[in-house]
Amino acid sequence: MREAAVHADHPHTPSKSERYARLRADVEALVAGEDDWLANLANVAAAVYAALPGLNWAGFYLMRGGALVVGPFQGLPACVRIEVGRGVCGAAAQERATHIVRDVHAFPGHIACDPRSRSEIVVPVIVDGVVVAVLDLDSDRLAHFDEEDRSGLEALVLDLTTAVDWDRARRV
Ligand code: SME
Protein backbone atom coordinates (compact mmCIF):
# COMPACT_ATOMS: atom_id res chain seq x y z
CA MET A 1 0.00 0.00 0.00
CA ARG A 2 2.66 2.41 1.12
CA GLU A 3 4.75 1.61 -1.93
CA ALA A 4 1.80 2.21 -4.26
CA ALA A 5 1.13 5.59 -2.65
CA VAL A 6 4.73 6.64 -3.20
CA HIS A 7 4.52 5.66 -6.86
CA ALA A 8 1.28 7.56 -7.29
CA ASP A 9 2.92 10.71 -5.94
CA HIS A 10 5.98 10.31 -8.15
CA PRO A 11 4.86 8.60 -11.34
CA HIS A 12 7.72 6.87 -13.11
CA THR A 13 8.78 8.67 -16.28
CA PRO A 14 9.83 5.95 -18.70
CA SER A 15 13.29 6.11 -20.22
CA LYS A 16 13.66 6.15 -24.00
CA SER A 17 14.64 2.48 -24.07
CA GLU A 18 11.59 1.61 -21.94
CA ARG A 19 9.36 3.55 -24.33
CA TYR A 20 10.78 1.68 -27.33
CA ALA A 21 10.46 -1.71 -25.61
CA ARG A 22 6.81 -0.97 -24.84
CA LEU A 23 6.19 0.41 -28.32
CA ARG A 24 7.58 -2.72 -29.97
CA ALA A 25 5.42 -4.94 -27.75
CA ASP A 26 2.34 -2.78 -28.48
CA VAL A 27 2.99 -2.88 -32.22
CA GLU A 28 3.50 -6.63 -32.17
CA ALA A 29 0.12 -7.02 -30.46
CA LEU A 30 -1.58 -4.54 -32.81
CA VAL A 31 -0.52 -6.27 -36.02
CA ALA A 32 -0.68 -9.88 -34.79
CA GLY A 33 -3.00 -11.95 -36.93
CA GLU A 34 -4.01 -9.03 -39.19
CA ASP A 35 -2.93 -9.14 -42.81
CA ASP A 36 -4.42 -5.84 -43.99
CA TRP A 37 -1.33 -3.66 -44.63
CA LEU A 38 -3.30 -0.40 -44.47
CA ALA A 39 -4.86 -1.19 -41.10
CA ASN A 40 -1.48 -2.28 -39.76
CA LEU A 41 0.52 0.74 -40.96
CA ALA A 42 -2.21 3.12 -39.75
CA ASN A 43 -2.09 1.61 -36.29
CA VAL A 44 1.73 1.59 -36.23
CA ALA A 45 1.84 5.30 -37.16
CA ALA A 46 -0.66 6.07 -34.39
CA ALA A 47 1.22 3.91 -31.86
CA VAL A 48 4.54 5.63 -32.65
CA TYR A 49 3.00 9.08 -32.43
CA ALA A 50 1.35 8.28 -29.09
CA ALA A 51 4.36 6.53 -27.55
CA LEU A 52 7.17 9.00 -28.21
CA PRO A 53 7.16 12.51 -26.78
CA GLY A 54 8.09 15.57 -28.82
CA LEU A 55 6.75 14.50 -32.22
CA ASN A 56 4.71 16.65 -34.59
CA TRP A 57 4.59 14.09 -37.44
CA ALA A 58 5.04 10.33 -37.66
CA GLY A 59 4.26 8.05 -40.54
CA PHE A 60 5.15 6.21 -43.69
CA TYR A 61 6.05 7.06 -47.25
CA LEU A 62 5.55 4.05 -49.53
CA MET A 63 7.70 3.33 -52.57
CA ARG A 64 5.20 3.31 -55.42
CA GLY A 65 6.08 3.48 -59.08
CA GLY A 66 9.63 4.57 -58.29
CA ALA A 67 8.73 7.47 -55.97
CA LEU A 68 7.82 7.81 -52.29
CA VAL A 69 4.09 8.45 -51.79
CA VAL A 70 2.65 9.47 -48.45
CA GLY A 71 1.01 6.62 -46.53
CA PRO A 72 -0.60 6.29 -43.11
CA PHE A 73 0.57 9.03 -40.72
CA GLN A 74 -0.29 11.26 -37.77
CA GLY A 75 0.25 14.99 -37.99
CA LEU A 76 -0.51 17.78 -40.42
CA PRO A 77 -1.22 17.00 -44.09
CA ALA A 78 2.10 16.32 -45.81
CA CYS A 79 3.68 16.57 -49.22
CA VAL A 80 2.29 13.69 -51.28
CA ARG A 81 5.17 12.62 -53.54
CA ILE A 82 8.91 12.65 -52.90
CA GLU A 83 11.39 11.61 -55.57
CA VAL A 84 14.13 9.22 -54.48
CA GLY A 85 17.17 11.36 -53.64
CA ARG A 86 15.09 14.40 -52.66
CA GLY A 87 14.66 15.62 -49.08
CA VAL A 88 15.52 13.60 -46.01
CA CYS A 89 13.09 10.81 -46.95
CA GLY A 90 14.45 10.52 -50.48
CA ALA A 91 18.04 10.54 -49.19
CA ALA A 92 17.32 7.73 -46.71
CA ALA A 93 15.65 5.70 -49.47
CA GLN A 94 18.49 6.30 -51.95
CA GLU A 95 21.29 5.59 -49.48
CA ARG A 96 19.33 2.77 -47.81
CA ALA A 97 20.37 4.12 -44.42
CA THR A 98 18.76 5.84 -41.45
CA HIS A 99 19.15 9.62 -41.55
CA ILE A 100 19.15 11.71 -38.38
CA VAL A 101 18.92 15.43 -39.06
CA ARG A 102 19.52 17.57 -35.98
CA ASP A 103 18.50 20.81 -37.72
CA VAL A 104 16.27 20.47 -40.77
CA HIS A 105 17.00 24.06 -41.82
CA ALA A 106 20.65 23.09 -42.27
CA PHE A 107 19.84 20.03 -44.44
CA PRO A 108 20.16 20.89 -48.13
CA GLY A 109 16.93 20.03 -49.93
CA HIS A 110 14.88 19.39 -46.82
CA ILE A 111 11.18 19.34 -47.74
CA ALA A 112 9.19 21.39 -45.21
CA CYS A 113 5.70 19.96 -44.69
CA ASP A 114 5.08 21.42 -41.25
CA PRO A 115 6.88 24.70 -40.48
CA ARG A 116 7.16 23.65 -36.82
CA SER A 117 9.54 20.77 -37.68
CA ARG A 118 13.08 21.37 -36.44
CA SER A 119 14.63 17.89 -36.48
CA GLU A 120 13.88 14.60 -38.19
CA ILE A 121 14.72 10.90 -38.37
CA VAL A 122 13.98 8.68 -41.37
CA VAL A 123 14.42 4.90 -41.33
CA PRO A 124 14.21 2.93 -44.58
CA VAL A 125 12.12 -0.25 -44.65
CA ILE A 126 14.09 -2.82 -46.65
CA VAL A 127 12.48 -6.13 -47.63
CA ASP A 128 14.43 -8.72 -49.63
CA GLY A 129 17.02 -6.07 -50.43
CA VAL A 130 14.46 -3.59 -51.79
CA VAL A 131 13.44 -0.28 -50.17
CA VAL A 132 9.65 -0.59 -49.89
CA ALA A 133 8.96 2.42 -47.64
CA VAL A 134 10.45 4.81 -45.14
CA LEU A 135 9.32 5.60 -41.60
CA ASP A 136 9.58 9.36 -41.00
CA LEU A 137 9.42 11.13 -37.63
CA ASP A 138 9.54 14.90 -37.19
CA SER A 139 10.00 16.91 -34.00
CA ASP A 140 9.49 20.58 -33.24
CA ARG A 141 12.57 20.34 -30.99
CA LEU A 142 16.07 20.89 -32.31
CA ALA A 143 18.32 17.78 -32.21
CA HIS A 144 15.52 15.68 -30.75
CA PHE A 145 16.63 12.32 -32.19
CA ASP A 146 19.72 10.36 -31.13
CA GLU A 147 21.31 6.93 -31.42
CA GLU A 148 18.73 5.42 -29.07
CA ASP A 149 16.00 6.52 -31.46
CA ARG A 150 17.96 5.04 -34.33
CA SER A 151 18.29 1.63 -32.68
CA GLY A 152 14.72 1.66 -31.32
CA LEU A 153 13.17 2.58 -34.66
CA GLU A 154 15.42 0.28 -36.70
CA ALA A 155 14.36 -2.64 -34.48
CA LEU A 156 10.70 -1.66 -34.88
CA VAL A 157 11.07 -1.40 -38.66
CA LEU A 158 12.79 -4.79 -38.76
CA ASP A 159 9.75 -6.26 -36.97
CA LEU A 160 7.52 -4.67 -39.61
CA THR A 161 9.39 -6.22 -42.53
CA THR A 162 7.78 -9.57 -41.69
CA ALA A 163 4.58 -8.34 -39.98
CA VAL A 164 3.25 -6.26 -42.89
CA ASP A 165 2.16 -7.36 -46.37
CA TRP A 166 4.55 -5.11 -48.32
CA ASP A 167 3.72 -6.67 -51.69
CA ARG A 168 0.17 -5.34 -51.39
CA ALA A 169 1.29 -2.03 -49.81
CA ARG A 170 3.46 -1.25 -52.84
CA ARG A 171 0.87 -2.13 -55.46
CA VAL A 172 -0.10 1.03 -57.34
N1 SME B 1 10.79 16.51 -44.34
C1 SME B 1 10.65 15.38 -45.21
C2 SME B 1 9.35 15.42 -45.97
C3 SME B 1 8.26 14.69 -45.30
S1 SME B 1 7.60 15.51 -43.99
O1 SME B 1 8.60 15.81 -42.98
C4 SME B 1 6.32 14.74 -43.35
C5 SME B 1 11.83 15.33 -46.18
O2 SME B 1 12.62 16.27 -46.25
O3 SME B 1 11.93 14.34 -46.89
Tab-separated table of C-alpha atoms and ligand atoms in Angstrom:
chain	number	residue	atom	x	y	z
A	1	MET	CA	0.000	0.000	0.000
A	2	ARG	CA	2.657	2.407	1.121
A	3	GLU	CA	4.753	1.614	-1.931
A	4	ALA	CA	1.799	2.213	-4.259
A	5	ALA	CA	1.135	5.593	-2.655
A	6	VAL	CA	4.732	6.644	-3.202
A	7	HIS	CA	4.522	5.661	-6.858
A	8	ALA	CA	1.280	7.560	-7.287
A	9	ASP	CA	2.922	10.713	-5.935
A	10	HIS	CA	5.978	10.306	-8.154
A	11	PRO	CA	4.860	8.595	-11.340
A	12	HIS	CA	7.717	6.872	-13.108
A	13	THR	CA	8.785	8.674	-16.279
A	14	PRO	CA	9.827	5.945	-18.705
A	15	SER	CA	13.290	6.112	-20.224
A	16	LYS	CA	13.659	6.148	-23.997
A	17	SER	CA	14.637	2.484	-24.073
A	18	GLU	CA	11.587	1.606	-21.941
A	19	ARG	CA	9.362	3.546	-24.326
A	20	TYR	CA	10.782	1.685	-27.327
A	21	ALA	CA	10.464	-1.708	-25.614
A	22	ARG	CA	6.809	-0.971	-24.839
A	23	LEU	CA	6.186	0.414	-28.321
A	24	ARG	CA	7.581	-2.725	-29.971
A	25	ALA	CA	5.419	-4.939	-27.751
A	26	ASP	CA	2.339	-2.781	-28.479
A	27	VAL	CA	2.992	-2.881	-32.222
A	28	GLU	CA	3.499	-6.631	-32.167
A	29	ALA	CA	0.116	-7.021	-30.458
A	30	LEU	CA	-1.577	-4.537	-32.812
A	31	VAL	CA	-0.524	-6.272	-36.017
A	32	ALA	CA	-0.679	-9.877	-34.792
A	33	GLY	CA	-3.003	-11.950	-36.935
A	34	GLU	CA	-4.011	-9.029	-39.187
A	35	ASP	CA	-2.929	-9.135	-42.807
A	36	ASP	CA	-4.418	-5.837	-43.988
A	37	TRP	CA	-1.334	-3.663	-44.632
A	38	LEU	CA	-3.301	-0.396	-44.467
A	39	ALA	CA	-4.858	-1.193	-41.102
A	40	ASN	CA	-1.481	-2.281	-39.762
A	41	LEU	CA	0.517	0.737	-40.962
A	42	ALA	CA	-2.211	3.119	-39.755
A	43	ASN	CA	-2.090	1.607	-36.287
A	44	VAL	CA	1.725	1.588	-36.231
A	45	ALA	CA	1.844	5.295	-37.155
A	46	ALA	CA	-0.663	6.069	-34.387
A	47	ALA	CA	1.216	3.913	-31.865
A	48	VAL	CA	4.538	5.625	-32.650
A	49	TYR	CA	2.995	9.083	-32.431
A	50	ALA	CA	1.354	8.284	-29.094
A	51	ALA	CA	4.362	6.535	-27.551
A	52	LEU	CA	7.165	9.001	-28.209
A	53	PRO	CA	7.161	12.514	-26.781
A	54	GLY	CA	8.093	15.575	-28.819
A	55	LEU	CA	6.754	14.497	-32.224
A	56	ASN	CA	4.706	16.652	-34.590
A	57	TRP	CA	4.586	14.095	-37.437
A	58	ALA	CA	5.041	10.329	-37.657
A	59	GLY	CA	4.256	8.052	-40.539
A	60	PHE	CA	5.153	6.209	-43.692
A	61	TYR	CA	6.052	7.056	-47.252
A	62	LEU	CA	5.551	4.049	-49.533
A	63	MET	CA	7.698	3.327	-52.567
A	64	ARG	CA	5.200	3.306	-55.424
A	65	GLY	CA	6.077	3.482	-59.084
A	66	GLY	CA	9.633	4.567	-58.289
A	67	ALA	CA	8.727	7.468	-55.968
A	68	LEU	CA	7.817	7.813	-52.294
A	69	VAL	CA	4.091	8.452	-51.792
A	70	VAL	CA	2.647	9.472	-48.450
A	71	GLY	CA	1.011	6.618	-46.532
A	72	PRO	CA	-0.599	6.290	-43.107
A	73	PHE	CA	0.566	9.026	-40.718
A	74	GLN	CA	-0.294	11.255	-37.774
A	75	GLY	CA	0.247	14.987	-37.994
A	76	LEU	CA	-0.505	17.783	-40.423
A	77	PRO	CA	-1.220	16.995	-44.090
A	78	ALA	CA	2.097	16.318	-45.805
A	79	CYS	CA	3.677	16.574	-49.224
A	80	VAL	CA	2.287	13.687	-51.284
A	81	ARG	CA	5.173	12.617	-53.542
A	82	ILE	CA	8.913	12.653	-52.897
A	83	GLU	CA	11.390	11.613	-55.568
A	84	VAL	CA	14.133	9.218	-54.477
A	85	GLY	CA	17.172	11.360	-53.641
A	86	ARG	CA	15.094	14.403	-52.656
A	87	GLY	CA	14.657	15.619	-49.081
A	88	VAL	CA	15.517	13.601	-46.007
A	89	CYS	CA	13.090	10.814	-46.946
A	90	GLY	CA	14.450	10.524	-50.480
A	91	ALA	CA	18.042	10.544	-49.195
A	92	ALA	CA	17.324	7.732	-46.713
A	93	ALA	CA	15.647	5.697	-49.473
A	94	GLN	CA	18.487	6.302	-51.945
A	95	GLU	CA	21.288	5.587	-49.477
A	96	ARG	CA	19.328	2.774	-47.811
A	97	ALA	CA	20.366	4.117	-44.418
A	98	THR	CA	18.756	5.837	-41.454
A	99	HIS	CA	19.148	9.616	-41.547
A	100	ILE	CA	19.152	11.707	-38.384
A	101	VAL	CA	18.919	15.427	-39.064
A	102	ARG	CA	19.525	17.569	-35.981
A	103	ASP	CA	18.504	20.811	-37.724
A	104	VAL	CA	16.273	20.472	-40.769
A	105	HIS	CA	17.001	24.055	-41.816
A	106	ALA	CA	20.652	23.090	-42.267
A	107	PHE	CA	19.837	20.026	-44.435
A	108	PRO	CA	20.159	20.894	-48.133
A	109	GLY	CA	16.932	20.032	-49.935
A	110	HIS	CA	14.877	19.393	-46.822
A	111	ILE	CA	11.177	19.344	-47.741
A	112	ALA	CA	9.193	21.391	-45.214
A	113	CYS	CA	5.702	19.956	-44.695
A	114	ASP	CA	5.079	21.416	-41.246
A	115	PRO	CA	6.875	24.700	-40.477
A	116	ARG	CA	7.158	23.646	-36.821
A	117	SER	CA	9.542	20.768	-37.681
A	118	ARG	CA	13.084	21.370	-36.438
A	119	SER	CA	14.628	17.891	-36.480
A	120	GLU	CA	13.877	14.601	-38.195
A	121	ILE	CA	14.717	10.902	-38.373
A	122	VAL	CA	13.975	8.684	-41.371
A	123	VAL	CA	14.415	4.903	-41.329
A	124	PRO	CA	14.206	2.925	-44.575
A	125	VAL	CA	12.116	-0.245	-44.647
A	126	ILE	CA	14.091	-2.824	-46.654
A	127	VAL	CA	12.477	-6.127	-47.632
A	128	ASP	CA	14.431	-8.720	-49.628
A	129	GLY	CA	17.023	-6.072	-50.433
A	130	VAL	CA	14.457	-3.589	-51.791
A	131	VAL	CA	13.438	-0.277	-50.169
A	132	VAL	CA	9.646	-0.595	-49.890
A	133	ALA	CA	8.962	2.418	-47.639
A	134	VAL	CA	10.449	4.810	-45.138
A	135	LEU	CA	9.318	5.604	-41.599
A	136	ASP	CA	9.580	9.361	-40.997
A	137	LEU	CA	9.421	11.131	-37.626
A	138	ASP	CA	9.540	14.904	-37.189
A	139	SER	CA	9.999	16.913	-33.998
A	140	ASP	CA	9.491	20.584	-33.243
A	141	ARG	CA	12.568	20.336	-30.992
A	142	LEU	CA	16.074	20.889	-32.308
A	143	ALA	CA	18.317	17.784	-32.208
A	144	HIS	CA	15.520	15.681	-30.747
A	145	PHE	CA	16.634	12.322	-32.187
A	146	ASP	CA	19.715	10.357	-31.130
A	147	GLU	CA	21.306	6.928	-31.423
A	148	GLU	CA	18.734	5.415	-29.069
A	149	ASP	CA	15.999	6.518	-31.459
A	150	ARG	CA	17.959	5.036	-34.333
A	151	SER	CA	18.289	1.632	-32.682
A	152	GLY	CA	14.717	1.659	-31.315
A	153	LEU	CA	13.173	2.581	-34.660
A	154	GLU	CA	15.418	0.279	-36.704
A	155	ALA	CA	14.355	-2.640	-34.476
A	156	LEU	CA	10.700	-1.657	-34.884
A	157	VAL	CA	11.073	-1.404	-38.655
A	158	LEU	CA	12.789	-4.791	-38.763
A	159	ASP	CA	9.753	-6.262	-36.973
A	160	LEU	CA	7.519	-4.669	-39.612
A	161	THR	CA	9.393	-6.225	-42.529
A	162	THR	CA	7.778	-9.571	-41.694
A	163	ALA	CA	4.579	-8.342	-39.977
A	164	VAL	CA	3.250	-6.257	-42.893
A	165	ASP	CA	2.155	-7.362	-46.369
A	166	TRP	CA	4.552	-5.106	-48.316
A	167	ASP	CA	3.719	-6.666	-51.685
A	168	ARG	CA	0.174	-5.343	-51.394
A	169	ALA	CA	1.292	-2.035	-49.814
A	170	ARG	CA	3.458	-1.250	-52.844
A	171	ARG	CA	0.871	-2.128	-55.462
A	172	VAL	CA	-0.098	1.028	-57.339
B	1	SME	N1	10.793	16.513	-44.338
B	1	SME	C1	10.652	15.383	-45.213
B	1	SME	C2	9.348	15.423	-45.966
B	1	SME	C3	8.255	14.688	-45.304
B	1	SME	S1	7.601	15.510	-43.995
B	1	SME	O1	8.602	15.814	-42.982
B	1	SME	C4	6.325	14.737	-43.353
B	1	SME	C5	11.830	15.334	-46.182
B	1	SME	O2	12.623	16.271	-46.253
B	1	SME	O3	11.930	14.340	-46.891
